[in-house]
């Protein structure tokens, strides 16, 4: 049955992929975005699509629309962007979630929250399971994002307990792919853009910190499977790739794919930078029959091809 689906943050990296996937499945998409980190270019080819509608709107303000389902993705995701206006970041997660939950409550429709592995902070449990409560600094530079997302989870579960809403909470681990913002400062886009330009590759700290990188198509598949589950499946549920790499290994892999003469250089490690991160995806495997299919090299090759075309376009 085709539905009318609201995606907040629909012009962002993940939102633009989700928009395409839902349109391909025959749904109508209402994309709501304030264009803080999202761009028109991300959804340019969708603007003429007869089932796609774009609305410029900041979700910290109330939103009155009619839809059958909500994916709440609005929130800057890269440290550089979420620390640019930290109060707005917290507002987006907290006030924005209240508004979107109020909307879901009035319409009696399911709502999915794009939460994050950052709710685990600098974790003492490795790999991270959903029942781990995390190790988060409440007053640091990352707190606007981490605590905002934690509070959003609280709101989702309180709306469920208090108003019996159908909620789905996904804890997304580092996800990458085409249409990441070239200057958003995240490690995958940074390394690829640096390698393509022949600039130095900036390793923060020793590069021994670890992350696990999920290709965006795999993540979107997990979103759709979770949204299709019965009411009682609420999450939180980890979605991410359980293969763990050091940041130095990632840099070497990117260089191997791109070639060129870039050198690895050290830069200071940002404050509160988590030392390790890797999802335990047992719950996603068991509940959704989901696991990632795209290996890091394959996903990086596709992402490199995207950035290569983007940078050549800009240069011409
Ligand atoms: P992104 O920055 O590309 O997308 C976020 C989108 O939200 C942008 O289009 C931005 O303009 C929009 N936005 C921000 N504040 C808004 C507001 N107040 N009102 C309306 N729109 C607003 O980031 P992304 O990687 O696509 O992330 C999407 C979601 O997934 C975010 O909620 C993020 O926290 C979460 N997430 C992403 C990752 C990842 O690795 N990419 C990891 C964990 C969680
Ligand atoms: N809200 C919204 N769209 C709606 C319904 C509600 O943006 O269709 C907002 C509204 O501004 C409200 C918030 O969601 O402040 C929370 O709504 P809820 O009904 O939970 O609480 P209340 O209206 O009592 O504040
Ligand atoms: N990082 C790096 N060089 C960069 C950008 C990031 O070494 O140019 C490191 C960063 O310190 C962190 C990891 O890569 O340890 C992932 O950073 P990102 O900002 O992508 O996401 P995070 O997982 O920290 O939210």
XYZ file of N, CA, C and O in Angstrom, residues 7-131:
500
model
N 9.899 12.640 5.882
C 11.300 12.465 6.290
C 11.811 13.827 6.725
O 11.936 14.745 5.905
N 12.103 13.990 8.020
C 12.739 15.241 8.441
C 14.241 15.068 8.231
O 14.783 13.978 8.449
N 14.898 16.135 7.765
C 16.305 15.992 7.389
C 16.438 15.259 6.065
O 17.484 14.662 5.762
N 15.393 15.332 5.252
C 15.338 14.562 3.998
C 16.318 15.025 2.936
O 16.577 14.288 1.980
N 16.873 16.238 3.091
C 17.850 16.729 2.105
C 19.282 16.459 2.562
O 20.239 16.899 1.922
N 19.432 15.754 3.668
C 20.773 15.423 4.167
C 21.304 14.159 3.505
O 20.669 13.604 2.590
N 22.432 13.721 3.992
C 23.085 12.541 3.413
C 22.167 11.309 3.491
O 21.735 10.769 2.461
N 21.826 10.878 4.694
C 21.025 9.658 4.828
C 19.601 9.897 4.320
O 19.019 9.056 3.623
N 19.042 11.076 4.620
C 17.668 11.400 4.226
C 17.473 11.344 2.720
O 16.424 10.896 2.237
N 18.480 11.773 1.968
C 18.325 11.779 0.512
C 18.328 10.340 -0.037
O 17.634 10.034 -1.000
N 19.079 9.463 0.603
C 19.052 8.042 0.187
C 17.711 7.401 0.556
O 17.146 6.642 -0.230
N 17.228 7.727 1.754
C 15.942 7.172 2.191
C 14.819 7.665 1.276
O 13.927 6.889 0.895
N 14.873 8.945 0.894
C 13.849 9.502 -0.009
C 13.789 8.687 -1.288
O 12.710 8.275 -1.737
N 14.952 8.446 -1.889
C 14.992 7.699 -3.157
C 14.437 6.299 -2.987
O 13.674 5.809 -3.802
N 14.843 5.639 -1.918
C 14.402 4.256 -1.706
C 12.883 4.184 -1.540
O 12.223 3.315 -2.099
N 12.314 5.136 -0.782
C 10.859 5.107 -0.549
C 10.091 5.453 -1.825
O 9.039 4.885 -2.099
N 10.642 6.380 -2.627
C 10.003 6.698 -3.916
C 10.036 5.472 -4.821
O 9.047 5.135 -5.464
N 11.187 4.784 -4.832
C 11.318 3.567 -5.653
C 10.286 2.517 -5.251
O 9.866 1.704 -6.068
N 9.928 2.505 -3.975
C 8.947 1.513 -3.508
C 7.517 1.977 -3.726
O 6.580 1.325 -3.270
N 7.343 3.141 -4.359
C 5.989 3.581 -4.736
C 5.326 4.542 -3.756
O 4.157 4.896 -3.933
N 6.060 4.969 -2.695
C 5.451 5.866 -1.707
C 5.553 7.329 -2.132
O 6.330 7.680 -3.018
N 4.762 8.174 -1.431
C 4.928 9.628 -1.558
C 5.882 10.073 -0.458
O 5.771 9.593 0.673
N 6.764 11.002 -0.769
C 7.709 11.486 0.241
C 7.524 12.981 0.455
O 7.536 13.760 -0.498
N 7.337 13.345 1.724
C 7.359 14.755 2.091
C 8.687 14.999 2.805
O 8.924 14.483 3.899
N 9.553 15.762 2.161
C 10.892 16.017 2.704
C 10.873 17.378 3.400
O 10.575 18.391 2.769
N 11.166 17.369 4.696
C 11.194 18.610 5.465
C 12.629 18.862 5.910
O 13.251 17.978 6.503
N 13.166 20.031 5.596
C 14.570 20.291 5.908
C 14.786 21.806 6.009
O 14.173 22.565 5.270
N 15.662 22.211 6.930
C 15.971 23.652 7.016
C 17.271 23.989 6.268
O 17.756 25.111 6.347
N 17.845 22.993 5.593
C 19.060 23.180 4.780
C 20.256 23.662 5.591
O 21.113 24.364 5.074
N 20.321 23.282 6.858
C 21.513 23.654 7.638
C 22.729 22.883 7.114
O 23.752 23.479 6.766
N 22.625 21.567 7.039
C 23.713 20.788 6.433
C 23.266 20.075 5.160
O 24.097 19.625 4.384
N 21.979 19.965 4.959
C 21.472 19.345 3.730
C 21.550 20.340 2.577
O 21.682 21.545 2.798
N 21.473 19.818 1.362
C 21.564 20.711 0.200
C 20.487 20.354 -0.814
O 20.031 19.205 -0.884
N 20.127 21.348 -1.618
C 19.202 21.093 -2.726
C 19.831 20.111 -3.705
O 19.142 19.289 -4.300
N 21.166 20.209 -3.860
C 21.845 19.322 -4.814
C 21.592 17.847 -4.474
O 21.461 17.013 -5.366
N 21.489 17.537 -3.192
C 21.258 16.142 -2.778
C 19.943 15.585 -3.303
O 19.782 14.368 -3.421
N 18.974 16.482 -3.537
C 17.637 16.010 -3.938
C 17.185 16.631 -5.255
O 16.032 16.483 -5.641
N 18.136 17.306 -5.922
C 17.832 18.028 -7.172
C 17.035 17.168 -8.154
O 16.015 17.597 -8.699
N 17.504 15.928 -8.341
C 16.856 15.066 -9.340
C 15.484 14.567 -8.882
O 14.765 13.945 -9.652
N 15.123 14.850 -7.624
C 13.809 14.397 -7.133
C 12.766 15.499 -7.230
O 11.564 15.243 -7.101
N 13.219 16.739 -7.448
C 12.303 17.882 -7.341
C 11.153 17.797 -8.348
O 10.065 18.295 -8.088
N 11.402 17.151 -9.482
C 10.347 17.025 -10.499
C 9.527 15.747 -10.342
O 8.595 15.516 -11.095
N 9.934 14.918 -9.395
C 9.222 13.645 -9.201
C 7.813 13.928 -8.683
O 7.648 14.711 -7.747
N 6.811 13.286 -9.280
C 5.437 13.662 -8.920
C 5.035 13.196 -7.516
O 4.085 13.707 -6.939
N 5.791 12.255 -6.940
C 5.451 11.827 -5.575
C 6.397 12.419 -4.527
O 6.409 11.993 -3.381
N 7.213 13.415 -4.929
C 8.161 14.026 -3.982
C 7.787 15.481 -3.728
O 7.526 16.229 -4.654
N 7.753 15.861 -2.459
C 7.423 17.248 -2.107
C 8.462 17.760 -1.118
O 8.833 17.058 -0.178
N 8.923 18.969 -1.347
C 9.953 19.553 -0.475
C 9.367 20.725 0.301
O 8.662 21.560 -0.256
N 9.699 20.764 1.599
C 9.219 21.871 2.433
C 10.399 22.385 3.244
O 11.027 21.605 3.972
N 10.715 23.660 3.115
C 11.790 24.226 3.945
C 11.195 24.583 5.299
O 10.299 25.426 5.395
N 11.674 23.936 6.333
C 11.066 24.131 7.656
C 12.051 23.648 8.712
O 12.760 22.660 8.513
N 12.069 24.339 9.847
C 12.918 23.968 10.981
C 12.031 23.239 11.986
O 11.041 23.811 12.472
N 12.388 21.993 12.312
C 11.486 21.185 13.158
C 11.441 21.656 14.618
O 10.675 21.110 15.410
N 12.249 22.643 14.988
C 12.094 23.183 16.342
C 10.808 24.025 16.420
O 10.420 24.456 17.496
N 10.180 24.259 15.254
C 8.865 24.913 15.228
C 7.815 23.853 14.898
O 8.101 22.900 14.166
N 6.588 24.045 15.409
C 5.543 23.041 15.153
C 5.290 22.833 13.665
O 5.548 23.736 12.856
N 4.830 21.652 13.338
C 4.602 21.304 11.932
C 3.248 20.611 11.825
O 3.022 19.584 12.473
N 2.365 21.183 11.031
C 1.035 20.590 10.848
C 0.902 20.089 9.426
O 0.760 20.883 8.504
N 1.068 18.792 9.240
C 0.930 18.159 7.928
C 0.168 16.846 8.144
O -0.049 16.447 9.293
N -0.200 16.195 7.047
C -0.917 14.915 7.157
C -0.062 13.836 6.491
O 0.216 13.935 5.292
N 0.386 12.872 7.269
C 1.219 11.793 6.723
C 0.854 10.467 7.399
O 0.155 10.457 8.409
N 1.374 9.359 6.829
C 1.078 8.022 7.385
C 2.222 7.461 8.222
O 2.053 6.450 8.919
N 3.401 8.069 8.102
C 4.587 7.532 8.771
C 5.620 8.656 8.870
O 5.662 9.517 7.988
N 6.471 8.597 9.916
C 7.480 9.657 10.061
C 8.863 9.037 10.306
O 9.022 8.177 11.192
N 9.858 9.497 9.553
C 11.267 9.196 9.845
C 11.899 10.497 10.327
O 12.013 11.444 9.549
N 12.306 10.543 11.582
C 12.860 11.794 12.126
C 14.391 11.766 12.077
O 15.052 11.246 12.970
N 14.932 12.343 11.008
C 16.388 12.325 10.787
C 17.017 13.698 10.978
O 18.237 13.833 10.916
N 16.209 14.740 11.126
C 16.766 16.099 11.175
C 17.700 16.247 12.367
O 17.303 16.007 13.505
N 18.922 16.630 12.113
C 19.941 16.918 13.130
C 21.299 16.881 12.442
O 21.592 15.922 11.719
N 22.113 17.923 12.622
C 23.453 17.826 12.037
C 24.189 16.652 12.676
O 24.051 16.412 13.875
N 24.982 15.916 11.880
C 25.561 14.677 12.396
C 27.075 14.736 12.553
O 27.650 13.907 13.241
N 27.724 15.682 11.906
C 29.185 15.682 12.021
C 29.601 16.632 13.146
O 28.973 17.676 13.343
N 30.657 16.257 13.887
C 31.072 17.097 15.018
C 31.270 18.563 14.625
O 30.851 19.463 15.353
N 31.869 18.841 13.480
C 32.088 20.229 13.074
C 30.756 20.969 12.983
O 30.618 22.103 13.462
N 29.778 20.341 12.386
C 28.483 21.013 12.206
C 27.658 21.067 13.480
O 27.030 22.069 13.770
N 27.647 19.984 14.271
C 26.779 20.053 15.455
C 27.374 20.936 16.543
O 26.660 21.402 17.421
N 28.697 21.207 16.456
C 29.296 22.110 17.442
C 29.274 23.567 16.987
O 29.633 24.467 17.726
N 28.826 23.826 15.756
C 28.808 25.183 15.219
C 27.791 26.040 15.976
O 28.057 27.183 16.334
N 26.611 25.472 16.256
C 25.569 26.165 17.023
C 24.973 25.125 17.970
O 23.907 24.559 17.736
N 25.728 24.842 19.074
C 25.350 23.711 19.930
C 23.964 23.837 20.543
O 23.283 22.820 20.747
N 23.526 25.061 20.824
C 22.192 25.202 21.430
C 21.117 24.778 20.422
O 20.172 24.066 20.763
N 21.316 25.169 19.173
C 20.366 24.755 18.119
C 20.393 23.229 17.945
O 19.376 22.609 17.672
N 21.578 22.608 18.125
C 21.677 21.149 18.008
C 20.812 20.474 19.081
O 20.028 19.567 18.791
N 20.947 20.943 20.323
C 20.133 20.354 21.400
C 18.653 20.606 21.131
O 17.816 19.712 21.292
N 18.344 21.838 20.694
C 16.937 22.162 20.413
C 16.365 21.245 19.334
O 15.220 20.806 19.421
N 17.180 20.983 18.303
C 16.689 20.138 17.206
C 16.332 18.753 17.731
O 15.292 18.198 17.397
N 17.206 18.198 18.583
C 16.918 16.855 19.096
C 15.771 16.869 20.100
O 14.956 15.946 20.113
N 15.717 17.897 20.956
C 14.745 17.861 22.053
C 13.416 18.501 21.625
O 12.382 17.827 21.573
N 13.453 19.801 21.276
C 12.201 20.472 20.880
C 11.691 19.868 19.564
O 10.494 19.632 19.397
N 12.643 19.610 18.650
C 12.261 19.002 17.365
C 11.569 17.660 17.582
O 10.551 17.361 16.965
N 12.122 16.837 18.463
C 11.490 15.522 18.719
C 10.118 15.700 19.347
O 9.172 14.981 19.008
N 9.983 16.652 20.271
C 8.661 16.876 20.893
C 7.643 17.232 19.807
O 6.533 16.687 19.774
N 8.038 18.108 18.891
C 7.107 18.487 17.822
C 6.745 17.297 16.939
O 5.573 17.096 16.597
N 7.757 16.513 16.567
C 7.474 15.375 15.676
C 6.675 14.286 16.406
O 5.840 13.620 15.811
N 6.917 14.145 17.717
C 6.124 13.181 18.502
C 4.694 13.686 18.664
O 3.732 12.906 18.615
N 4.551 15.015 18.838
C 3.204 15.608 18.917
C 2.443 15.371 17.622
O 1.250 15.046 17.633
N 3.155 15.514 16.516
C 2.556 15.271 15.195
C 2.127 13.797 15.076
O 1.000 13.488 14.674
N 3.042 12.889 15.452
C 2.743 11.445 15.368
C 1.569 11.084 16.273
O 0.725 10.254 15.921
N 1.499 11.754 17.419
C 0.411 11.487 18.383
C -0.930 11.943 17.808
O -1.921 11.212 17.862
N -0.952 13.151 17.236
C -2.215 13.654 16.650
C -2.668 12.752 15.496
O -3.847 12.423 15.381
N -1.717 12.314 14.682
C -2.076 11.526 13.493
C -2.189 10.027 13.784
O -2.635 9.264 12.929
N -1.723 9.618 14.990
C -1.685 8.183 15.353
C -0.907 7.382 14.312
O -1.381 6.386 13.764
N 0.314 7.843 14.011
C 1.151 7.143 13.018
C 2.497 6.763 13.637
O 2.949 7.398 14.590
N 3.156 5.738 13.084
C 4.466 5.322 13.595
C 5.543 6.370 13.328
O 5.501 7.048 12.302
N 6.492 6.453 14.240
C 7.596 7.406 14.081
C 8.922 6.731 14.425
O 9.029 6.056 15.453
N 9.893 6.898 13.534
C 11.227 6.314 13.740
C 12.212 7.428 14.054
O 12.220 8.469 13.399
N 13.024 7.218 15.073
C 14.031 8.199 15.460
C 15.419 7.729 15.053
O 15.833 6.609 15.376
N 16.150 8.610 14.335
C 17.549 8.337 13.999
C 18.396 8.718 15.212
O 18.816 9.857 15.367
N 18.607 7.740 16.107
C 19.494 7.976 17.242
C 20.907 7.570 16.820
O 21.169 7.382 15.630
N 21.776 7.448 17.764
C 23.191 7.326 17.400
C 23.981 6.485 18.386
O 23.646 6.423 19.575
N 25.065 5.921 17.901
C 26.002 5.215 18.772
C 26.628 6.171 19.786
O 27.200 5.725 20.779
N 26.525 7.488 19.524
C 27.061 8.466 20.481
C 26.353 8.401 21.833
O 26.867 8.934 22.818
N 25.172 7.784 21.895
C 24.521 7.652 23.206
C 25.367 6.762 24.125
O 25.211 6.802 25.337
N 26.279 5.971 23.547
C 27.187 5.150 24.369
C 28.424 5.934 24.806
O 29.202 5.441 25.613
N 28.622 7.126 24.242
C 29.764 7.965 24.616
C 31.082 7.294 24.298
O 31.251 6.680 23.245
N 32.031 7.442 25.254
C 33.322 6.749 25.144
C 33.127 5.442 25.915
O 33.290 5.391 27.137
N 32.748 4.367 25.208
C 32.155 3.215 25.902
C 33.142 2.352 26.686
O 34.268 2.138 26.256
N 32.672 1.862 27.818
C 33.450 0.898 28.609
C 33.067 -0.527 28.266
O 33.681 -1.467 28.755
N 31.999 -0.692 27.487
C 31.576 -2.035 27.066
C 31.859 -2.141 25.579
O 31.473 -1.252 24.807
N 32.519 -3.210 25.149
C 32.921 -3.306 23.757
C 32.768 -4.735 23.263
O 33.259 -5.643 23.910
N 32.104 -5.010 22.164
C 31.295 -4.083 21.370
C 30.069 -3.608 22.142
O 29.712 -4.201 23.168
N 29.412 -2.576 21.636
C 28.301 -1.987 22.362
C 27.001 -2.761 22.096
O 26.627 -2.988 20.952
N 26.351 -3.145 23.211
C 25.038 -3.782 23.116
C 23.995 -2.740 23.553
O 24.319 -1.795 24.270
N 22.751 -2.961 23.140
C 21.710 -1.957 23.388
C 21.428 -1.758 24.871
O 20.893 -0.714 25.267
N 21.761 -2.769 25.713
C 21.440 -2.600 27.136
C 22.534 -1.839 27.898
O 22.404 -1.583 29.093
